[in-house]
N, CA and C atoms as an extended XYZ file, in Angstrom:
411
Properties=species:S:1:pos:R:3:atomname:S:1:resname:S:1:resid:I:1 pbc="F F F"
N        -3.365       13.375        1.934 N   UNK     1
C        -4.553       12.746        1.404 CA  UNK     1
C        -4.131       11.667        0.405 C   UNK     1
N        -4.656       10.725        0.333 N   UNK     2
C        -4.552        9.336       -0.244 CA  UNK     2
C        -5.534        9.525       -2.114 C   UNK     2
N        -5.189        8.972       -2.910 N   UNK     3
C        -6.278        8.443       -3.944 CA  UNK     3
C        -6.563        7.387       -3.754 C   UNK     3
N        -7.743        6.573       -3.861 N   UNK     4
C        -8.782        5.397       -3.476 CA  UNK     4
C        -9.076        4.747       -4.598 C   UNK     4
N        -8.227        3.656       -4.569 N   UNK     5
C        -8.976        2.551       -5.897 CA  UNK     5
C        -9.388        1.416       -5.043 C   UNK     5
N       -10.615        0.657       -5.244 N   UNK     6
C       -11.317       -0.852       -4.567 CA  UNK     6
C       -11.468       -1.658       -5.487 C   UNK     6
N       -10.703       -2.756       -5.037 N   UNK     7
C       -10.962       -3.866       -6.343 CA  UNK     7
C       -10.995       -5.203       -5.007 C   UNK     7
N       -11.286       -6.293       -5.868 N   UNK     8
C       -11.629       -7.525       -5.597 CA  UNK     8
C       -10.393       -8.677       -5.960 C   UNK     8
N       -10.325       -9.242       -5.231 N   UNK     9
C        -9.354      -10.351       -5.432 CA  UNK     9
C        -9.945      -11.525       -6.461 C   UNK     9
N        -9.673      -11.496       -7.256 N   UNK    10
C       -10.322      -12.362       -8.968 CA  UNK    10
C        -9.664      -13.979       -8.975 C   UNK    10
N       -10.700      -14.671       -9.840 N   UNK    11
C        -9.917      -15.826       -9.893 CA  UNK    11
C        -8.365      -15.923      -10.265 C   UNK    11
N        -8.576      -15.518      -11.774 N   UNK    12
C        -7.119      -15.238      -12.007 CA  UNK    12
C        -5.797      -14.979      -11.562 C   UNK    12
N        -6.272      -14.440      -10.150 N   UNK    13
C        -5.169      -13.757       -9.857 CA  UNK    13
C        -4.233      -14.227       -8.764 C   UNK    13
N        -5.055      -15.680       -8.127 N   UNK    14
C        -4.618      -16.609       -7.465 CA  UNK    14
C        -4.077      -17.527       -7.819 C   UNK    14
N        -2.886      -18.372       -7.377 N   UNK    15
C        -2.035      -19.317       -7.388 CA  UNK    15
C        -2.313      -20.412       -7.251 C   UNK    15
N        -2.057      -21.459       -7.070 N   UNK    16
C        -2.371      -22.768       -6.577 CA  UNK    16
C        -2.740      -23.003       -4.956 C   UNK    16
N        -1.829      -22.007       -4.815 N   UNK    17
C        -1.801      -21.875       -2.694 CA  UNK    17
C        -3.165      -21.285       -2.125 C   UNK    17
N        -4.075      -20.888       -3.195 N   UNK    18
C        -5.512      -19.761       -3.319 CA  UNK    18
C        -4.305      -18.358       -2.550 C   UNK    18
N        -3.637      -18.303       -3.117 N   UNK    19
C        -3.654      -16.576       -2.487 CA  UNK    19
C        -3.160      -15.710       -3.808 C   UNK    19
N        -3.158      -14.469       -3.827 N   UNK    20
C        -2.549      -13.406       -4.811 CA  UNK    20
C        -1.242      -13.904       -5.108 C   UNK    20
N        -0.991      -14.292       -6.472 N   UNK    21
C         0.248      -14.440       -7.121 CA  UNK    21
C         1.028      -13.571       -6.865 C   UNK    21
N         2.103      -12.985       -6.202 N   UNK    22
C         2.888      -12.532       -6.101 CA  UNK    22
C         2.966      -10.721       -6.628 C   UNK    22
N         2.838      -11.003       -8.628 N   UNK    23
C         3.067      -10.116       -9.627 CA  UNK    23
C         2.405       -9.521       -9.730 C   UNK    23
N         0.884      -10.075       -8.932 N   UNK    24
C        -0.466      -10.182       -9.466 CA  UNK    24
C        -0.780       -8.309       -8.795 C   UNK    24
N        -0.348       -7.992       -7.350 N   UNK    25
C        -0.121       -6.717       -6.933 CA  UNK    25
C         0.497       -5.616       -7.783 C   UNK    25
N         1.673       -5.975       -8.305 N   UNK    26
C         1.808       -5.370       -9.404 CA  UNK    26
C         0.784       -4.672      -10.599 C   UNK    26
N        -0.008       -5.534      -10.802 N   UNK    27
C        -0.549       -5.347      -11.555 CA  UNK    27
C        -2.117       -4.364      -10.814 C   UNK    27
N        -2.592       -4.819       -9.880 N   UNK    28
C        -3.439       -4.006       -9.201 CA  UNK    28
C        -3.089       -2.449       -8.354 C   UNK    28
N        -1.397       -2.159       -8.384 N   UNK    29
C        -0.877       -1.016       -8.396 CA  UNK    29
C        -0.714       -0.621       -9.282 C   UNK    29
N        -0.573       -0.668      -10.497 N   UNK    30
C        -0.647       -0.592      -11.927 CA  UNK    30
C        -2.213        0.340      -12.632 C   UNK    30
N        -3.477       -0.730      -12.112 N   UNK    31
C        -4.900       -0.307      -12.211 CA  UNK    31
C        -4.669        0.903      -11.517 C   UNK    31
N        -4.581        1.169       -9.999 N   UNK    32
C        -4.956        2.297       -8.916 CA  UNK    32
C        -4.303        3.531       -9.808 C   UNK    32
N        -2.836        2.973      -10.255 N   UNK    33
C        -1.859        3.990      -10.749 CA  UNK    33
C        -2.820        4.959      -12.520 C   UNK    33
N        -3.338        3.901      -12.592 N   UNK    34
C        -4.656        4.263      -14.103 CA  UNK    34
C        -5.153        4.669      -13.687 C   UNK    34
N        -5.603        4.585      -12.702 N   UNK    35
C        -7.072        5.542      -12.199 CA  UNK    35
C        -6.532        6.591      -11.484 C   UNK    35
N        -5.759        6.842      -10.472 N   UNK    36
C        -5.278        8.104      -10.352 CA  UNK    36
C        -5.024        9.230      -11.719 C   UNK    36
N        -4.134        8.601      -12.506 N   UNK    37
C        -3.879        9.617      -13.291 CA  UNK    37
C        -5.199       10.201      -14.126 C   UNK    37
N        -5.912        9.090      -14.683 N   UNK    38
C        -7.488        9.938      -14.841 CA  UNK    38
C        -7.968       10.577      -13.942 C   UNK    38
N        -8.183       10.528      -13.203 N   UNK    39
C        -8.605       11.483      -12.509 CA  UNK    39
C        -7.902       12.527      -12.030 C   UNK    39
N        -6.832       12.615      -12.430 N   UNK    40
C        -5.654       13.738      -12.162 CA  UNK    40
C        -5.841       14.385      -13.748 C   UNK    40
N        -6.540       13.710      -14.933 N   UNK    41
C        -6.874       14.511      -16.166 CA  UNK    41
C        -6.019       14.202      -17.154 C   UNK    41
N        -5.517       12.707      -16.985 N   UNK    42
C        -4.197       12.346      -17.845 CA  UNK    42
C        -4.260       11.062      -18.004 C   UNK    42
N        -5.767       10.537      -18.536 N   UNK    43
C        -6.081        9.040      -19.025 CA  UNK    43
C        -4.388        8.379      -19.502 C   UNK    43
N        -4.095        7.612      -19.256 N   UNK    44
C        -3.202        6.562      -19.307 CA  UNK    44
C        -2.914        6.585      -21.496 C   UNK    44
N        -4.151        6.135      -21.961 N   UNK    45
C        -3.967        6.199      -23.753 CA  UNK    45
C        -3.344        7.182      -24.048 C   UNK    45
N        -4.592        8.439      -23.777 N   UNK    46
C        -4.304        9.255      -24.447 CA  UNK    46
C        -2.923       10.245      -24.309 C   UNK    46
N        -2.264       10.290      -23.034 N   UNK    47
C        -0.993       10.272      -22.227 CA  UNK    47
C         0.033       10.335      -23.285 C   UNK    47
N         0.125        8.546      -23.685 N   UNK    48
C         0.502        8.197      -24.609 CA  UNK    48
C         0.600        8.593      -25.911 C   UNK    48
N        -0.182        9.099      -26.456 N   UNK    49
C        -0.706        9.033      -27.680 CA  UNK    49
C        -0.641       10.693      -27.950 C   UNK    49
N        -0.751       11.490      -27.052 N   UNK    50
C        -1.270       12.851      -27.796 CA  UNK    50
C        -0.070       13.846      -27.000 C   UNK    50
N         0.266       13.479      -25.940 N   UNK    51
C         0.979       14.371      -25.540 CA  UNK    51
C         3.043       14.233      -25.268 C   UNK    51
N         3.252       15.522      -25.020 N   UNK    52
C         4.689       15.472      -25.365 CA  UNK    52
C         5.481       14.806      -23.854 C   UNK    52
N         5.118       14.018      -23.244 N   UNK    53
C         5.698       13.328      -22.425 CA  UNK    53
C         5.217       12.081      -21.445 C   UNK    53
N         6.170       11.336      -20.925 N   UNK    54
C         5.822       10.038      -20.303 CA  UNK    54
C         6.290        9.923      -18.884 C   UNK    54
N         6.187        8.851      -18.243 N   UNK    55
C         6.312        8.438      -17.331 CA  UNK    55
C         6.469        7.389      -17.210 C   UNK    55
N         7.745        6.712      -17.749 N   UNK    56
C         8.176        5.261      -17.679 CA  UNK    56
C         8.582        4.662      -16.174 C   UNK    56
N         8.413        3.647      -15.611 N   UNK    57
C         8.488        3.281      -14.116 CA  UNK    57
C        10.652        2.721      -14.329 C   UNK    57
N        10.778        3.056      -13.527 N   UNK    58
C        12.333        3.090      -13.311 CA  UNK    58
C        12.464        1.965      -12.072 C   UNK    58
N        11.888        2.373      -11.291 N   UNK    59
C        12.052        1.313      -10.016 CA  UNK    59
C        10.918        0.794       -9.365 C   UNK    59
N        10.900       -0.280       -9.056 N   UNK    60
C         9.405       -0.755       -8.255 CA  UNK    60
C         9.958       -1.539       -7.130 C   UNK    60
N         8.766       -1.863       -6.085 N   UNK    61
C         9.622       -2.551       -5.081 CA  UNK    61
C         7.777       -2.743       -4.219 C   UNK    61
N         7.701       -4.061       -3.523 N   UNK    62
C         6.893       -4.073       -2.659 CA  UNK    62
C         7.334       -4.749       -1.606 C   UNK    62
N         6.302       -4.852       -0.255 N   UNK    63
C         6.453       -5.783        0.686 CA  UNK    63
C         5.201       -6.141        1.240 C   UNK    63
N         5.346       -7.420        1.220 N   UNK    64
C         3.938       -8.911        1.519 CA  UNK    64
C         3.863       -9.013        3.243 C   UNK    64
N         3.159       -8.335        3.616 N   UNK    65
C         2.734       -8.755        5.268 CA  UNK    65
C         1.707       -9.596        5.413 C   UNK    65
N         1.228       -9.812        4.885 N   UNK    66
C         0.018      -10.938        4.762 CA  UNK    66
C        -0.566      -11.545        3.712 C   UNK    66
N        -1.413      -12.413        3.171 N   UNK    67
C        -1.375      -12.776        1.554 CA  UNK    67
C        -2.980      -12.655        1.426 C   UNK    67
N        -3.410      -12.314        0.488 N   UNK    68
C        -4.606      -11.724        0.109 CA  UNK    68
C        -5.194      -13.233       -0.661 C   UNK    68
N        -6.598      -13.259       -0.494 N   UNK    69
C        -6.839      -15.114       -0.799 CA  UNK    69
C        -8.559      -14.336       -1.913 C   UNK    69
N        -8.697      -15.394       -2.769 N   UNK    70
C       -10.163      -15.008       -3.379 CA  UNK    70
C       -11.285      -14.261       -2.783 C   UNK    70
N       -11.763      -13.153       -3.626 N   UNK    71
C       -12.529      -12.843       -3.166 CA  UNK    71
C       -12.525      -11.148       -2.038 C   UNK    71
N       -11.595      -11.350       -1.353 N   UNK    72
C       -11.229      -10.097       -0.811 CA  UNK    72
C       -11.274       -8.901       -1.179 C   UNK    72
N       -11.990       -8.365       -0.621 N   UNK    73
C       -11.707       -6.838       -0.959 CA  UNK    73
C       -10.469       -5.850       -0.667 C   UNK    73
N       -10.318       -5.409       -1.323 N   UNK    74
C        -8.885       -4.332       -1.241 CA  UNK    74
C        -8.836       -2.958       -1.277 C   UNK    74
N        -8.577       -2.561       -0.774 N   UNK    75
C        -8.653       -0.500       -0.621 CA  UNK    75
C        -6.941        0.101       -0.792 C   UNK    75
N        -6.827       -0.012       -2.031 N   UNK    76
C        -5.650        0.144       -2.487 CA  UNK    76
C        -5.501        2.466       -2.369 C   UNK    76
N        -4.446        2.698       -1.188 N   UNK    77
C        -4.723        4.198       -1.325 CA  UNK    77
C        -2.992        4.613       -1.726 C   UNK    77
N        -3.497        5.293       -2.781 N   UNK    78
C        -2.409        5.546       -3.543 CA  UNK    78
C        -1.768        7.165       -3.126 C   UNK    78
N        -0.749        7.251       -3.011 N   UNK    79
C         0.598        8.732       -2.295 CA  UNK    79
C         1.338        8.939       -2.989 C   UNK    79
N         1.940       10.588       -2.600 N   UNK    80
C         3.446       10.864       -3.735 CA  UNK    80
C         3.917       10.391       -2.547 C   UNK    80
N         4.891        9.554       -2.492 N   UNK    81
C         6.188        9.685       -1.137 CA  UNK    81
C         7.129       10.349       -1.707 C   UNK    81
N         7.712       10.736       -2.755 N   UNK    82
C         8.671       11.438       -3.215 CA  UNK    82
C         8.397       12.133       -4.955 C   UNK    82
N         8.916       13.310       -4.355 N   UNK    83
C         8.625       13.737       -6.100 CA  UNK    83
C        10.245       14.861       -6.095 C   UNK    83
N        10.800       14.345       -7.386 N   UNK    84
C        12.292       15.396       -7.762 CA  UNK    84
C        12.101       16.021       -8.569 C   UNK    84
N        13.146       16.530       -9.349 N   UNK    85
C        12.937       17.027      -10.601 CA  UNK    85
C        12.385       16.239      -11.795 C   UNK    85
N        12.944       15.320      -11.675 N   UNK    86
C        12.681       14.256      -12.467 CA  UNK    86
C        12.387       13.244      -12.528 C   UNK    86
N        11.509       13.225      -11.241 N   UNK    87
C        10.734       11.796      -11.176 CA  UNK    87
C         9.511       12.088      -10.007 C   UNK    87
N         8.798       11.048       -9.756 N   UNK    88
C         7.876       10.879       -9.012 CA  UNK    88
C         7.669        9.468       -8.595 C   UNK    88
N         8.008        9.196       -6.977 N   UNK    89
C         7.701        7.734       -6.776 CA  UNK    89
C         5.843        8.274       -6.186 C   UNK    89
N         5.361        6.788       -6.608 N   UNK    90
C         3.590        6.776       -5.895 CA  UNK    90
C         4.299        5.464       -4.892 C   UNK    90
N         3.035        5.547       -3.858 N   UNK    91
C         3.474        4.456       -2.822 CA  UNK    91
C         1.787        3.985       -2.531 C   UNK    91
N         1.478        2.571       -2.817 N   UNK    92
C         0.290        2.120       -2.540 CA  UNK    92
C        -0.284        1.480       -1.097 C   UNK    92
N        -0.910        1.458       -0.527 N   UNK    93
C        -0.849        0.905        0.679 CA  UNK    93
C        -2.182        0.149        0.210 C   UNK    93
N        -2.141       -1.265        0.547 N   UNK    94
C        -3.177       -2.276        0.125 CA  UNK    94
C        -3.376       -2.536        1.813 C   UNK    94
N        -4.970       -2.057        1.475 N   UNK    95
C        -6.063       -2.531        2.720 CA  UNK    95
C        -6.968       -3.116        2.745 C   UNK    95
N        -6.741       -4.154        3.923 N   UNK    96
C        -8.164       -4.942        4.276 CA  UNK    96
C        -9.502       -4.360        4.709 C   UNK    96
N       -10.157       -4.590        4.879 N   UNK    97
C       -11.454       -4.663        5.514 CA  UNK    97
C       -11.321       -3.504        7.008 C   UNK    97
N       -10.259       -4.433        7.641 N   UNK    98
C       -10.207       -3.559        9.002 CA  UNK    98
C        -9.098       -2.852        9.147 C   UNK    98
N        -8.600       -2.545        7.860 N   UNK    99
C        -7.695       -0.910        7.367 CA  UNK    99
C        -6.397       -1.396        8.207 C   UNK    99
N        -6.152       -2.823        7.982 N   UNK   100
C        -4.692       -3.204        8.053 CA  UNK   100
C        -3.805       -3.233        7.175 C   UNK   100
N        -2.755       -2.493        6.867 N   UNK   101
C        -1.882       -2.800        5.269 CA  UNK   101
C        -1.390       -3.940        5.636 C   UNK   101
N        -1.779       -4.591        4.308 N   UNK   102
C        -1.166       -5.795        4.212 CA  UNK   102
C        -0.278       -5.899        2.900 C   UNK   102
N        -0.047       -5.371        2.137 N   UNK   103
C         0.869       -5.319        0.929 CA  UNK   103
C         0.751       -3.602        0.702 C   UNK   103
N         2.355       -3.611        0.020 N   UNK   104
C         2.998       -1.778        0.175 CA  UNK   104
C         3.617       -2.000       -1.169 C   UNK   104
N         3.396       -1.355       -2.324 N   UNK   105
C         3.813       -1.087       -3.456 CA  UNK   105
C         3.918       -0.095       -3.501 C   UNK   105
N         5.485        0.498       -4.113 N   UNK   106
C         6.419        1.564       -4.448 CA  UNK   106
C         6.657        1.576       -6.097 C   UNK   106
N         6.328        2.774       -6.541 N   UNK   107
C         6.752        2.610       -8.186 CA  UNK   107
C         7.307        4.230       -8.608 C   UNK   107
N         8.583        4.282       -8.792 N   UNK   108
C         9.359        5.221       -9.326 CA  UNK   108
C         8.960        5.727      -10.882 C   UNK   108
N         8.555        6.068      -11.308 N   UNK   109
C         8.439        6.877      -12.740 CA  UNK   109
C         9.690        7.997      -12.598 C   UNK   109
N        10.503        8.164      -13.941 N   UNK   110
C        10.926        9.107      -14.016 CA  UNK   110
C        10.148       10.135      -15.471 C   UNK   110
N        10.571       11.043      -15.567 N   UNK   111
C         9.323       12.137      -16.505 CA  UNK   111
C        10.624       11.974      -17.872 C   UNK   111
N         9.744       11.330      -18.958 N   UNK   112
C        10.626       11.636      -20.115 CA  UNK   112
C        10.171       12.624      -21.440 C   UNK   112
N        10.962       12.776      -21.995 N   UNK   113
C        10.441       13.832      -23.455 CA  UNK   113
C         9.658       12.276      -24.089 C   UNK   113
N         8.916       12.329      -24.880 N   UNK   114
C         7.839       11.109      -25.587 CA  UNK   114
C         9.001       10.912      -27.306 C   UNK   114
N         9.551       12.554      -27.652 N   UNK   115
C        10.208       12.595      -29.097 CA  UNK   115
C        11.101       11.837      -28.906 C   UNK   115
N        11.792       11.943      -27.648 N   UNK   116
C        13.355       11.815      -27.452 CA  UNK   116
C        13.495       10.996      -26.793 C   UNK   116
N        12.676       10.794      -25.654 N   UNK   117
C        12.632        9.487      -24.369 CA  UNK   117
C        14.270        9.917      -23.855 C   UNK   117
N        14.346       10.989      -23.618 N   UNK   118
C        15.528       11.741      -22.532 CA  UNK   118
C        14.707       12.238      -21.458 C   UNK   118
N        15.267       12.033      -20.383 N   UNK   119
C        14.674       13.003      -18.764 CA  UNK   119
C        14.280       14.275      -19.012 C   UNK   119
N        13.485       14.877      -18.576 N   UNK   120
C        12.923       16.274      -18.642 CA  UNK   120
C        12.208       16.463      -17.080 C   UNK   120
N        11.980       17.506      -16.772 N   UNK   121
C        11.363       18.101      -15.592 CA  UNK   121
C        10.017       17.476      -16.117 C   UNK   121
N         9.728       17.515      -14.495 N   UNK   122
C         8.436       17.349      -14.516 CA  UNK   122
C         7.160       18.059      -14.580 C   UNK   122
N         6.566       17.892      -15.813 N   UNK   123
C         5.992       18.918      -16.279 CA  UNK   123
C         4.512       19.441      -15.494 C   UNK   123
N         4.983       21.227      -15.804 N   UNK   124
C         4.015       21.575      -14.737 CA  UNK   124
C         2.191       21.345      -14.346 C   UNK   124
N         1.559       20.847      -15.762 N   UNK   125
C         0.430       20.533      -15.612 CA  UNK   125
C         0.276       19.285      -14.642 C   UNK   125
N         1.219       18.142      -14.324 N   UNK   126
C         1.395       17.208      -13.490 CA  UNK   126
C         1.227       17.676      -12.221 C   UNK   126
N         2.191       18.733      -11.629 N   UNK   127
C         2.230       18.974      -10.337 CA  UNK   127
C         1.004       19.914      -10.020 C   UNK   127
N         0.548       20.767      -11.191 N   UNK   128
C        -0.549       21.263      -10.509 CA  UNK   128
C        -2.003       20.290      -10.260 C   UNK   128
N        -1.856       19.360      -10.902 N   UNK   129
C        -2.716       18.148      -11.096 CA  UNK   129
C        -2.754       17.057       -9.929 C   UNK   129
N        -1.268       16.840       -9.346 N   UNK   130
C        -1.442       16.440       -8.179 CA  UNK   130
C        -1.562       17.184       -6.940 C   UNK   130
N        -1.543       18.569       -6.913 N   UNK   131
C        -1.910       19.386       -5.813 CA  UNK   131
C        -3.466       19.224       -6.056 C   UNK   131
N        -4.187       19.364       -7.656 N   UNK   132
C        -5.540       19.524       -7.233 CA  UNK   132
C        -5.846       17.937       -6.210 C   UNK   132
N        -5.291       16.721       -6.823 N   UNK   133
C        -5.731       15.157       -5.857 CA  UNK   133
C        -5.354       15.743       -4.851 C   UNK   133
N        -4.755       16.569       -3.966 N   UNK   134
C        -4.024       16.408       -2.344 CA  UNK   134
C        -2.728       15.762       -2.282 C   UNK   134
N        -2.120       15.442       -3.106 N   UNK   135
C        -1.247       14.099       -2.982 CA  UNK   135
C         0.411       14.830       -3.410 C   UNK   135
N         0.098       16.790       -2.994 N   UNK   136
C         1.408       17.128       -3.247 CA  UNK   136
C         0.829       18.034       -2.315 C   UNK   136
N         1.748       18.900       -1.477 N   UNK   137
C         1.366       19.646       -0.831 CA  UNK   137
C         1.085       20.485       -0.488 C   UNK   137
């Protein structure tokens, strides 16, 4: 099972060429990646702010099959493709209209202590949090 973020292709976020800046995906895997974790019960701030660990992104990586132009709608469905001890990649699949991926964003988090910012397991309220989304198995 997938998590579901829909967003719109914004002025901003186009180039001179009218299509999605490049980074600009980044940044709309970034949003989906916010909204999953709220709704997994782990607002993005407060994450930050109150509790004893993080999830800093270690590796990212996408690939452009087609270029997304103003205006478009997007059905960004967000996956674990891999989860270790100490990390968790999400994998985004950006969809058109007629549920073609056209852009694939990969983002590695590894799980750190917040005191120490050293690796730690991944803590268990996470994994039971992504079994409640579907998105562990």
């Amino acid at each position: 099972m997938a998590f579901v973020y829909e967003t719109t292709v914004r002025f901003g976020q186009v180039d001179p060429a009218k299509v999605v800046y490049f980074a600009r995906v980044y940044e709309m895997a970034h949003e989906a990646f916010e909204e999953l974790m709220g709704a997994a019960g782990f607002p993005v701030g407060p994450l930050f702010e109150k509790s004893e660990w993080g999830m800093p992104l270690v590796h990212t990586e996408a690939t452009y099959r087609r270029p997304w132009r103003l205006g478009e709608n997007i059905r960004i469905e967000g996956t674990i493709s891999e989860i270790t001890e100490r990390s968790v990649e999400f994998e985004y699949a950006f969809k058109d209209e007629a549920e073609h991926v056209r852009t694939r964003v990969k983002m590695r988090h590894a799980f750190v202590s917040l005191d120490t910012f050293q690796a730690r397991s991944a803590p268990k309220d996470f994994i039971t949090a992504m079994h409640g989304l579907g998105l562990i198995a």
